[in-house]
Coordinates of C-alpha atoms and ligand atoms in Angstrom, one line a residue:
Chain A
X1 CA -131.4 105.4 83.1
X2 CA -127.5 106.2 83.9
X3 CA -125.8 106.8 87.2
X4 CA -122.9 108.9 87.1
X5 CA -120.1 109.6 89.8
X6 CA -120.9 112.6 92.2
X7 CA -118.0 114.4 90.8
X8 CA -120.2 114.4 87.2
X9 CA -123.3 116.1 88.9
X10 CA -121.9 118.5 91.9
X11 CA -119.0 120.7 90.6
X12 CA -116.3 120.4 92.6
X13 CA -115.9 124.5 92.6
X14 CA -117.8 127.6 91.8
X15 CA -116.2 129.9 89.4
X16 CA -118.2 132.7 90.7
X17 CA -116.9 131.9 94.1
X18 CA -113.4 131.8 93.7
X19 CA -113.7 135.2 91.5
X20 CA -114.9 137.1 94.3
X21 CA -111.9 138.7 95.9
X22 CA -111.3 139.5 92.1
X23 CA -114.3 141.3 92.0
X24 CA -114.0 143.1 95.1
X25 CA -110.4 144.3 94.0
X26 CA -111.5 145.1 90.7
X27 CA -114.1 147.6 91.9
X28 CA -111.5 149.2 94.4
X29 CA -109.0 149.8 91.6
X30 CA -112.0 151.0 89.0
X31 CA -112.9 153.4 92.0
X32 CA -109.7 154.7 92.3
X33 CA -108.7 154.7 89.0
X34 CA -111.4 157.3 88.8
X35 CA -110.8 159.1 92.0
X36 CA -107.2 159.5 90.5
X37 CA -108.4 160.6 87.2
X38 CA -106.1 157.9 85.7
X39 CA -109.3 156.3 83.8
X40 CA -113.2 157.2 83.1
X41 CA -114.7 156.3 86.0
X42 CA -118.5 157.2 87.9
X43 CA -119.5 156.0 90.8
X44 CA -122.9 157.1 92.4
X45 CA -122.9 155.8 96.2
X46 CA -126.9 155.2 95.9
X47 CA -126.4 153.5 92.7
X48 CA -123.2 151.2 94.2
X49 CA -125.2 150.5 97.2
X50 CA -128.1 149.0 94.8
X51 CA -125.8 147.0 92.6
X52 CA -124.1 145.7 95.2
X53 CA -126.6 144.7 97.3
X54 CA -128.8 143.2 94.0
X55 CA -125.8 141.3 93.5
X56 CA -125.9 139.8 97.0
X57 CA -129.6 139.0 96.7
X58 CA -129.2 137.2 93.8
X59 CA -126.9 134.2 95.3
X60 CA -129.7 134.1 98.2
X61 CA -132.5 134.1 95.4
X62 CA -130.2 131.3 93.5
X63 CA -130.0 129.2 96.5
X64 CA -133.9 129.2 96.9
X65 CA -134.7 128.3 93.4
X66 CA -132.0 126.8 92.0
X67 CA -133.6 123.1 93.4
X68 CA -136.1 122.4 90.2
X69 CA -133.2 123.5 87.2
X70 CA -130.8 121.4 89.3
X71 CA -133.3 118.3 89.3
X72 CA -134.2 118.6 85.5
X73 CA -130.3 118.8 84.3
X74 CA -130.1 115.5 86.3
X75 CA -133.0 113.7 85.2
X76 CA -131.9 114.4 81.4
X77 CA -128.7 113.4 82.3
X78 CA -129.9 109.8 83.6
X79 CA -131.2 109.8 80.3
X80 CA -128.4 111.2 78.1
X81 CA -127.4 110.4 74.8
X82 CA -123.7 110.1 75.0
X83 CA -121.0 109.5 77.8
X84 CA -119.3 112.6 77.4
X85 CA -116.0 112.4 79.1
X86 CA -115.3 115.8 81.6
X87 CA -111.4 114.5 81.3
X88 CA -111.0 115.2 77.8
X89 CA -110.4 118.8 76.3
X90 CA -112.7 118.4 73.1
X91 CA -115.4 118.1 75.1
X92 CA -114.1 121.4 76.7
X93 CA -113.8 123.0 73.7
X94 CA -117.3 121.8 72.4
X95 CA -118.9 123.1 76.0
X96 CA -117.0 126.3 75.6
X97 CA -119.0 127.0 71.9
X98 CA -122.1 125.0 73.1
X99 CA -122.9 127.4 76.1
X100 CA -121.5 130.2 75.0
X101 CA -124.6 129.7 72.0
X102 CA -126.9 128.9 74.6
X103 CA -126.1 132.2 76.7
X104 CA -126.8 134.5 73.2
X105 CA -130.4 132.2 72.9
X106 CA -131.0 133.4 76.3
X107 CA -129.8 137.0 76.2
X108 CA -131.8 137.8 73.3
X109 CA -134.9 135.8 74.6
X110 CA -134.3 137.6 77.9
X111 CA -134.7 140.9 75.9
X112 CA -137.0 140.1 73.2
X113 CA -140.1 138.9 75.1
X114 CA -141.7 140.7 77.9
X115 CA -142.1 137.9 80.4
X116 CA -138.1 136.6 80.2
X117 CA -137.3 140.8 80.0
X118 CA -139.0 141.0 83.6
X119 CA -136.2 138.3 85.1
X120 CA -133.0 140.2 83.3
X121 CA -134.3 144.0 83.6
X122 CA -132.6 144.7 87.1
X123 CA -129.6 143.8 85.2
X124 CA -130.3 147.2 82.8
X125 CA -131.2 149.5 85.4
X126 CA -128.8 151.5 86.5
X127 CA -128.0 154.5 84.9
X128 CA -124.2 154.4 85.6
X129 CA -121.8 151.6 83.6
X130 CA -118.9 150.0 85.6
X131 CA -118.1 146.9 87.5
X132 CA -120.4 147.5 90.3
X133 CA -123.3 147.3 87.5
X134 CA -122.1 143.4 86.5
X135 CA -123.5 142.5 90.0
X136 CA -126.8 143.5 89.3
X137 CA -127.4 139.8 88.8
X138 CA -131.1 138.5 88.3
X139 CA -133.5 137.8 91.4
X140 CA -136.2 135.7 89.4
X141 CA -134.4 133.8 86.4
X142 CA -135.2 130.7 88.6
X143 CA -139.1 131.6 88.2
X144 CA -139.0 133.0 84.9
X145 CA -137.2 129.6 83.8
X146 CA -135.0 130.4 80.9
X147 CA -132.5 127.6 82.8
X148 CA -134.1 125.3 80.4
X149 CA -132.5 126.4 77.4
X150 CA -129.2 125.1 79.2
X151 CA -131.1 121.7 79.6
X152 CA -130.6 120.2 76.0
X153 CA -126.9 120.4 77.1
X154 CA -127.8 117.6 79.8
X155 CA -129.5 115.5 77.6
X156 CA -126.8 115.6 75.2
X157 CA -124.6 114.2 78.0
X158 CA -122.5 116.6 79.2
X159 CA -122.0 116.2 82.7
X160 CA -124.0 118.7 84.9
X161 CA -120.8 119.8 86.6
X162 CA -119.4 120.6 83.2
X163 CA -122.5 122.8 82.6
X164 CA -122.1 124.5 86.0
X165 CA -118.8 125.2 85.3
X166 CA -118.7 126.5 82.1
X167 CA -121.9 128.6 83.2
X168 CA -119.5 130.1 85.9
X169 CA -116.9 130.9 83.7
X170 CA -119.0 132.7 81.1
X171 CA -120.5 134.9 84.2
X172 CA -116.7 135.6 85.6
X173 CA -116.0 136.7 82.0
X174 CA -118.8 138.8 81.7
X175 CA -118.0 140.7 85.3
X176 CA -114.7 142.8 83.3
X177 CA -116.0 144.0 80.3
X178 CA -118.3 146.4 82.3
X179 CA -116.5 149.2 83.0
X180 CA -115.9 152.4 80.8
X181 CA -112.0 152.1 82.0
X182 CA -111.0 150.4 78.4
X183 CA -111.7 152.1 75.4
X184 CA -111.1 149.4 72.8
X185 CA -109.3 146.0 73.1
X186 CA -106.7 145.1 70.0
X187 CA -108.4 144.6 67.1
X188 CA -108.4 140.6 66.4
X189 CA -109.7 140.6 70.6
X190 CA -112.6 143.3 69.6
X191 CA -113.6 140.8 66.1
X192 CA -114.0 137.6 68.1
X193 CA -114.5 138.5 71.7
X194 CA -117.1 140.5 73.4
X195 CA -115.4 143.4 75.0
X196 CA -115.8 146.6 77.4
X197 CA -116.8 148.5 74.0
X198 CA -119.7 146.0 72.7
X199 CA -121.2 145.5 75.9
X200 CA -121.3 149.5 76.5
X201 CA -123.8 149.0 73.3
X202 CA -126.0 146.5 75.1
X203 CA -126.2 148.5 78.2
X204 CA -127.1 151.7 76.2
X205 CA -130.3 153.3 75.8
X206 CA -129.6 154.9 72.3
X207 CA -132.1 153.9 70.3
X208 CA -129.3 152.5 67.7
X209 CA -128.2 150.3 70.7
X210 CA -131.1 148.8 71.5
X211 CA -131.2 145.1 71.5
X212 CA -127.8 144.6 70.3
X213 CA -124.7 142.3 71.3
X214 CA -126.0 139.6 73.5
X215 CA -122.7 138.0 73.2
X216 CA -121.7 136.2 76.6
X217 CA -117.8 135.7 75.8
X218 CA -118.0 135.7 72.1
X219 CA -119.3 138.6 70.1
X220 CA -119.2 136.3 67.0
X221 CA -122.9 135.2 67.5
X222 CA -124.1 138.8 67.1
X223 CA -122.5 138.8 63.7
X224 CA -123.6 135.4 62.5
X225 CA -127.2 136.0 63.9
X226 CA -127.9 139.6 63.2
X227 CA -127.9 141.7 66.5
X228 CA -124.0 143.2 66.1
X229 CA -123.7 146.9 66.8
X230 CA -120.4 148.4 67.1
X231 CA -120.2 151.6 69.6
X232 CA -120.1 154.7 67.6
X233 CA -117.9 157.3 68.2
X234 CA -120.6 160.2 67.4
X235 CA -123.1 158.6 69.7
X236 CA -121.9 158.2 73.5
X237 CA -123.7 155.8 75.2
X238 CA -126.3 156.7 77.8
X239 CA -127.1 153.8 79.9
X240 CA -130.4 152.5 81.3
X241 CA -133.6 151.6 80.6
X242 CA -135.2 153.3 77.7
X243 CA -137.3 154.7 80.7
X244 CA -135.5 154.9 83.6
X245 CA -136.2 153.7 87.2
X246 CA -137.5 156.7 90.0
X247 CA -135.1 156.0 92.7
X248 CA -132.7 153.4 93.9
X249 CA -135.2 151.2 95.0
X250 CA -133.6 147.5 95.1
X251 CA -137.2 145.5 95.2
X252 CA -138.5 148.0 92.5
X253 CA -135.6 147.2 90.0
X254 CA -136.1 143.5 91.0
X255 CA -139.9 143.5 90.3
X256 CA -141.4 146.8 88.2
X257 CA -141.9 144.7 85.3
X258 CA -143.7 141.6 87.1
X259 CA -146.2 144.2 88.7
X260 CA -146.3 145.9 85.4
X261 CA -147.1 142.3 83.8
X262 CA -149.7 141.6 86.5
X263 CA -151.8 145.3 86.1
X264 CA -152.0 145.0 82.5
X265 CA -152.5 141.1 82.7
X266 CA -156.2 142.3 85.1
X267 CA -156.4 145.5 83.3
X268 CA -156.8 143.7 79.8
X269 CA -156.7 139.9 79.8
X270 CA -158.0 139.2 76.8
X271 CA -154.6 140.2 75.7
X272 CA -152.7 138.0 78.3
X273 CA -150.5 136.5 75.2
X274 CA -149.5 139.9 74.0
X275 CA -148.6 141.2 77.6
X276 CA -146.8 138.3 78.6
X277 CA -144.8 137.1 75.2
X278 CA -144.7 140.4 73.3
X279 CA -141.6 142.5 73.3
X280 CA -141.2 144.9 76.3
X281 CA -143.2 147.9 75.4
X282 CA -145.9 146.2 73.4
X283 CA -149.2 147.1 73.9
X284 CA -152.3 146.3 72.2
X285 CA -153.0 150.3 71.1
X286 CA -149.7 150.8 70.3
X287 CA -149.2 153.5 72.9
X288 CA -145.8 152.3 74.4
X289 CA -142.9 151.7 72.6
X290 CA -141.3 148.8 71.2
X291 CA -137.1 148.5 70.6
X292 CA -138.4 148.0 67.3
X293 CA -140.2 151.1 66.6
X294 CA -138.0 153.4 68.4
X295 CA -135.5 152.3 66.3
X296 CA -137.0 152.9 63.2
X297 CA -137.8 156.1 64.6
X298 CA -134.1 156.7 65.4
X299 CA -133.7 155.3 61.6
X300 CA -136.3 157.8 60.0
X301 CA -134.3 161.2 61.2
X302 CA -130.3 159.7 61.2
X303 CA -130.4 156.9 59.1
X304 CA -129.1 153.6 59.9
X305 CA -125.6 153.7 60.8
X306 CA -125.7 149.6 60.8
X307 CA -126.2 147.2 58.1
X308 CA -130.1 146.1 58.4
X309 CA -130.2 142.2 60.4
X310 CA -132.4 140.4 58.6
X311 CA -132.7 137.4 61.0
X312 CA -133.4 139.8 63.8
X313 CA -135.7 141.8 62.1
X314 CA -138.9 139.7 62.4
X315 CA -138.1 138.8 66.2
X316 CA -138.6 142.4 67.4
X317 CA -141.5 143.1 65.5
X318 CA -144.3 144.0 67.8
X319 CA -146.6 141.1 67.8
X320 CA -150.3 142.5 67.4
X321 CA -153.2 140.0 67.8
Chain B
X1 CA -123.8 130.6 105.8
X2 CA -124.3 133.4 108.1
X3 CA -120.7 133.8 108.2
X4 CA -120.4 134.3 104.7
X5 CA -123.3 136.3 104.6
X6 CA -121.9 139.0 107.1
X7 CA -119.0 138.7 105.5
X8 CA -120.6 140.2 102.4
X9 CA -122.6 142.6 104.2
X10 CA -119.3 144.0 105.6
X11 CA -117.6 144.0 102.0
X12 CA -120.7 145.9 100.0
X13 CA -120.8 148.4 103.3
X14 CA -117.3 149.3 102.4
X15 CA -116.8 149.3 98.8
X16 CA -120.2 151.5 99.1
X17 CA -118.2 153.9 101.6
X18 CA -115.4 154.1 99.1
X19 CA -117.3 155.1 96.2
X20 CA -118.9 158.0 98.6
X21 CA -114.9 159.3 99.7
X22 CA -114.5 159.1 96.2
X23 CA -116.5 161.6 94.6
X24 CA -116.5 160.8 91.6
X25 CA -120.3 160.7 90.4
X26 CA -121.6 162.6 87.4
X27 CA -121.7 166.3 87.9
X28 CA -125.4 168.0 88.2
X29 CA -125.4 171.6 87.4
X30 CA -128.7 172.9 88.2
X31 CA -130.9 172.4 85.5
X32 CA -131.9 175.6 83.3
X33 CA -134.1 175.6 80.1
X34 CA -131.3 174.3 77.7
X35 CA -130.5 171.7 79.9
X36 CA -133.3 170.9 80.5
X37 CA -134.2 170.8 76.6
X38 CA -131.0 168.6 76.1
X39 CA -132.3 166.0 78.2
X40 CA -135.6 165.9 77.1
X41 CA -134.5 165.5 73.4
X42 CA -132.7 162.8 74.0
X43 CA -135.6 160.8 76.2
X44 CA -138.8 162.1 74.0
X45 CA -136.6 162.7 70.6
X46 CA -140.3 163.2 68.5
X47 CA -141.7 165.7 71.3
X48 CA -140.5 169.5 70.6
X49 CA -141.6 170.6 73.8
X50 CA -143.2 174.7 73.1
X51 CA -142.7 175.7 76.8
X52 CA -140.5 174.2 79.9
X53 CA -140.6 175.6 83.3
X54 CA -137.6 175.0 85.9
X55 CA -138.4 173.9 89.4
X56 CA -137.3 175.6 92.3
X57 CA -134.6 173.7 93.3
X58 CA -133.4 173.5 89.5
X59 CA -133.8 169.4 90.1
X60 CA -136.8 168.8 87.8
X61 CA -138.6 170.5 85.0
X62 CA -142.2 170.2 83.8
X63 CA -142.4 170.9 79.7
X64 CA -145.2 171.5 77.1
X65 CA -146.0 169.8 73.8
X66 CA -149.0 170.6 72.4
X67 CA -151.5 168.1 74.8
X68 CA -148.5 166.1 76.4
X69 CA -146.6 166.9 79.3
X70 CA -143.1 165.7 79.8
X71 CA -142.0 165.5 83.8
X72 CA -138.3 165.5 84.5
X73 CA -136.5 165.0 87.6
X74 CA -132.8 164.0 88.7
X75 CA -132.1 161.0 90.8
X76 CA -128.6 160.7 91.9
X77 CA -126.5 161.9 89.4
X78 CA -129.2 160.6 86.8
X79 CA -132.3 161.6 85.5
X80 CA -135.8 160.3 84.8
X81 CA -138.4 161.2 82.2
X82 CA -141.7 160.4 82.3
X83 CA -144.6 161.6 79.6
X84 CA -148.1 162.1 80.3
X85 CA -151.2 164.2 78.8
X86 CA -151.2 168.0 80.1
X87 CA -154.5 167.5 81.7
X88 CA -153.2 164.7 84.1
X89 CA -150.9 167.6 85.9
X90 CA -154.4 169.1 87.4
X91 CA -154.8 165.8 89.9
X92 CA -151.3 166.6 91.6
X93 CA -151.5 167.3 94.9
X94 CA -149.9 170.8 95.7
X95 CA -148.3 171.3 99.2
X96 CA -146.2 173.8 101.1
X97 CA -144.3 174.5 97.9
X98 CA -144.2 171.4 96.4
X99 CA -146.3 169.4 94.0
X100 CA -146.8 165.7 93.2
X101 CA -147.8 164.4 90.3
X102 CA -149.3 160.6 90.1
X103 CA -148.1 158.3 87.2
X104 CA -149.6 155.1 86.5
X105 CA -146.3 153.9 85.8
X106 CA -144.3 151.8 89.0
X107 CA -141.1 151.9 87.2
X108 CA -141.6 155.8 88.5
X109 CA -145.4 155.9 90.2
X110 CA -145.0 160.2 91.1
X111 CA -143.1 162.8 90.6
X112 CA -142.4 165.7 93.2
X113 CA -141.7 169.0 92.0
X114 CA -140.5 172.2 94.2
X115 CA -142.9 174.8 93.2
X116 CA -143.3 178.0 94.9
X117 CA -146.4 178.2 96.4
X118 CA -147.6 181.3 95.3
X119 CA -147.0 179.9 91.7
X120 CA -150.0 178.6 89.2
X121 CA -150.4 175.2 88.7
X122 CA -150.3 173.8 86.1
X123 CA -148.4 176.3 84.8
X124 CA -150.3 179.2 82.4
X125 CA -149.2 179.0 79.2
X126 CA -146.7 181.9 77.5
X127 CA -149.1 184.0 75.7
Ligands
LIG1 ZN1 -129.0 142.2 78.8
LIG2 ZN1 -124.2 143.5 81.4

């Protein structure tokens, strides 16, 4: 076991916190922007009101759970492998790729299995796409417990303060590229880095969209691993969930999918693995749908605008026992 | 703590009251058949829905396809879809011109329809 300095484990300052009189700004100009008809911009008060206030649950529901993550990433970090020094700006560079690879793992975890899906849905459901929707930050990550993909990091030896950091930065980056203000970024910005345009595609419903570009700051993980999906110019973006939310319910777009879980879970537990760890919109009747198979529904009557991904394809079949 | 929380409560109350002075959500026509059509197409895109009736307030429309039933109602400037067989529309309670259909869905658990009261429902089929 290795001690480390306090400045190692507690970051001496939140990213996320320093951004938010940037983020308050932000929205004001976006809003006006639109009221001005200088930009494309919709605003729905209801659906404000619920971003917002998911966003400000979620640093309340990060302050309750956020004890067990933090323990772990400092227990592995007694125990790392390396003294990786927070001073140097390789190790910045390296945290910068490492995370960044980490946050894709998660994002397409988070959409690709039912139970991780139920922590990151609130994030999808609004039906409108600007900076308000960036806040819709999750309520249940902490439960749900995909923090331990970032663990490894830890172990490695990375200091935890690093992590946090980094962790910030990549969710500060993430807060501008959701607005429908920017059509496309210069070229050579649009090839490496995720951008207004690719992350309309992940918040879109369009079948052809579905499951696409879980780039945190780089896009270049899509294209290595399968899952890149330019936006289209013939097909606008309609934003959502592939079935949308009733109302503007904050505690139903925090927890739908949980109760959803735990009905079919008593409904039909014999099939507990397929409800829990299958795709969203598995079920063992094939009565729902899958990403998967309205995709290759889309595919059947338009053909498919993107080359096939190969490495994705077996991830989003629907797992039948 | 509680600083910083009222803090934020003051900051969402009025970024929420500039988005209202700004008027800027979607626009929502009232809904007639080809609208209503439109919509549907693009959430069911393998149901060709035979018959659709408009609501009275032309906020929601009720379609046939054969034994399915497509429900669709605007929330905000948005709307939601929800499909479900025909013969589920008989349970919905029906009430001073409105009716309220059930789903065992909580993403969207019921529906509520303007319906004139003097109206069938379920609707009778187009002969
Ligand atoms: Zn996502
Ligand atoms: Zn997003």
């Amino acid at each position: 076991m290795k001690s480390a300095p306090d400045h190692l484990i507690h970051a001496a300052f939140d990213p996320v916190t320093l951004a938010i009189p940037f983020f308050v700004l932000a929205v004001i100009l976006e809003v006006l922007l639109g009221r001005f008809g200088k930009a494309k911009s919709n605003y729905e008060t209801r659906d404000t009101l619920t971003s917002l206030t998911l966003g400000l649950g979620s640093t309340f529901s990060g302050l309750l759970t956020f004890g067990v993550p933090f323990a772990a990433s400092l227990w592995l970090y007694q125990h790392r492998l390396f003294d990786i020094p927070m001073t140097a700006i390789w190790a910045w560079v390296a945290i910068f790729f490492l995370e960044d690879a980490t946050y894709y793992w998660f994002h397409r975890i988070a959409h690709e299995r039912r139970f991780w899906w139920a922590s990151h849905v609130n994030h999808h459901s609004s039906q409108h796409y600007n900076l308000s929707t960036a806040l819709r930050q999750t309520w249940t990550g902490g439960v749900a417990g995909t923090w331990a993909l970032w663990l490894p990091l830890a172990f490695v030896g990375f200091p935890p303060a690093m992590i946090a950091i980094q962790k910030g930065i990549s969710l500060v980056y993430q807060f501008w590229i959701h607005t429908e203000t920017i059509g496309r970024m210069p070229r050579w910005f649009e090839a490496v880095f995720n951008t207004p345009s690719h992350h309309r595609v992940h918040h879109a419903r369009n079948p052809v969209y579905l499951d696409r570009n879980y780039a945190g700051i780089l896009i270049i993980w899509d294209k290595l691993f399968g899952t890149f999906q330019p936006e289209l110019d013939a097909e606008r973006p309609r934003y959502g969930l592939v079935r949308n939310l009733g109302d503007f319910n904050i505690l139903r777009a925090v927890f739908h999918e949980w109760i959803g879980i735990g009905r079919d879970l008593v409904r039909q537990p014999r099939h507990a693995l397929g409800w829990l760890f299958g795709p969203p919109g598995w079920s063992p009747d094939g009565s729902r749908e899958t990403s998967a198979q309205l995709k290759a529904e889309w595919a059947g009557r338009h053909g498919p605008t993107a080359p096939p991904a190969p490495s994705a394809a077996p991830a989003v079949e629907p797992a039948r026992p | 703590m509680l600083y910083q929380f009222l803090g934020s409560a003051i900051a969402v109350a009025l970024l929420v009251a500039l988005a209202a002075w700004a008027r800027i959500a979607r626009p929502t026509p009232p809904l007639d058949e080809a609208a209503a059509r439109r919509i549907l197409a693009d959430e069911y895109p393998q149901v060709q829905p035979t018959q659709v009736w408009i609501a009275a307030d032309a906020a929601a429309a009720l379609a046939r396809a054969g034994e399915a039933a497509l429900l669709l109602r605007r929330h905000g400037d948005g709307y939601t879809a929800r499909k479900l067989p025909w013969t589920d529309l008989a349970a919905a309670k029906v009430d001073k011109g409105r009716v309220t259909v059930d789903i065992r869905d909580i993403g969207a658990p019921r529906f509520t329809l303007a319906w004139p009261a003097d109206a069938a429902w379920p609707p009778e089929a187009a002969a």
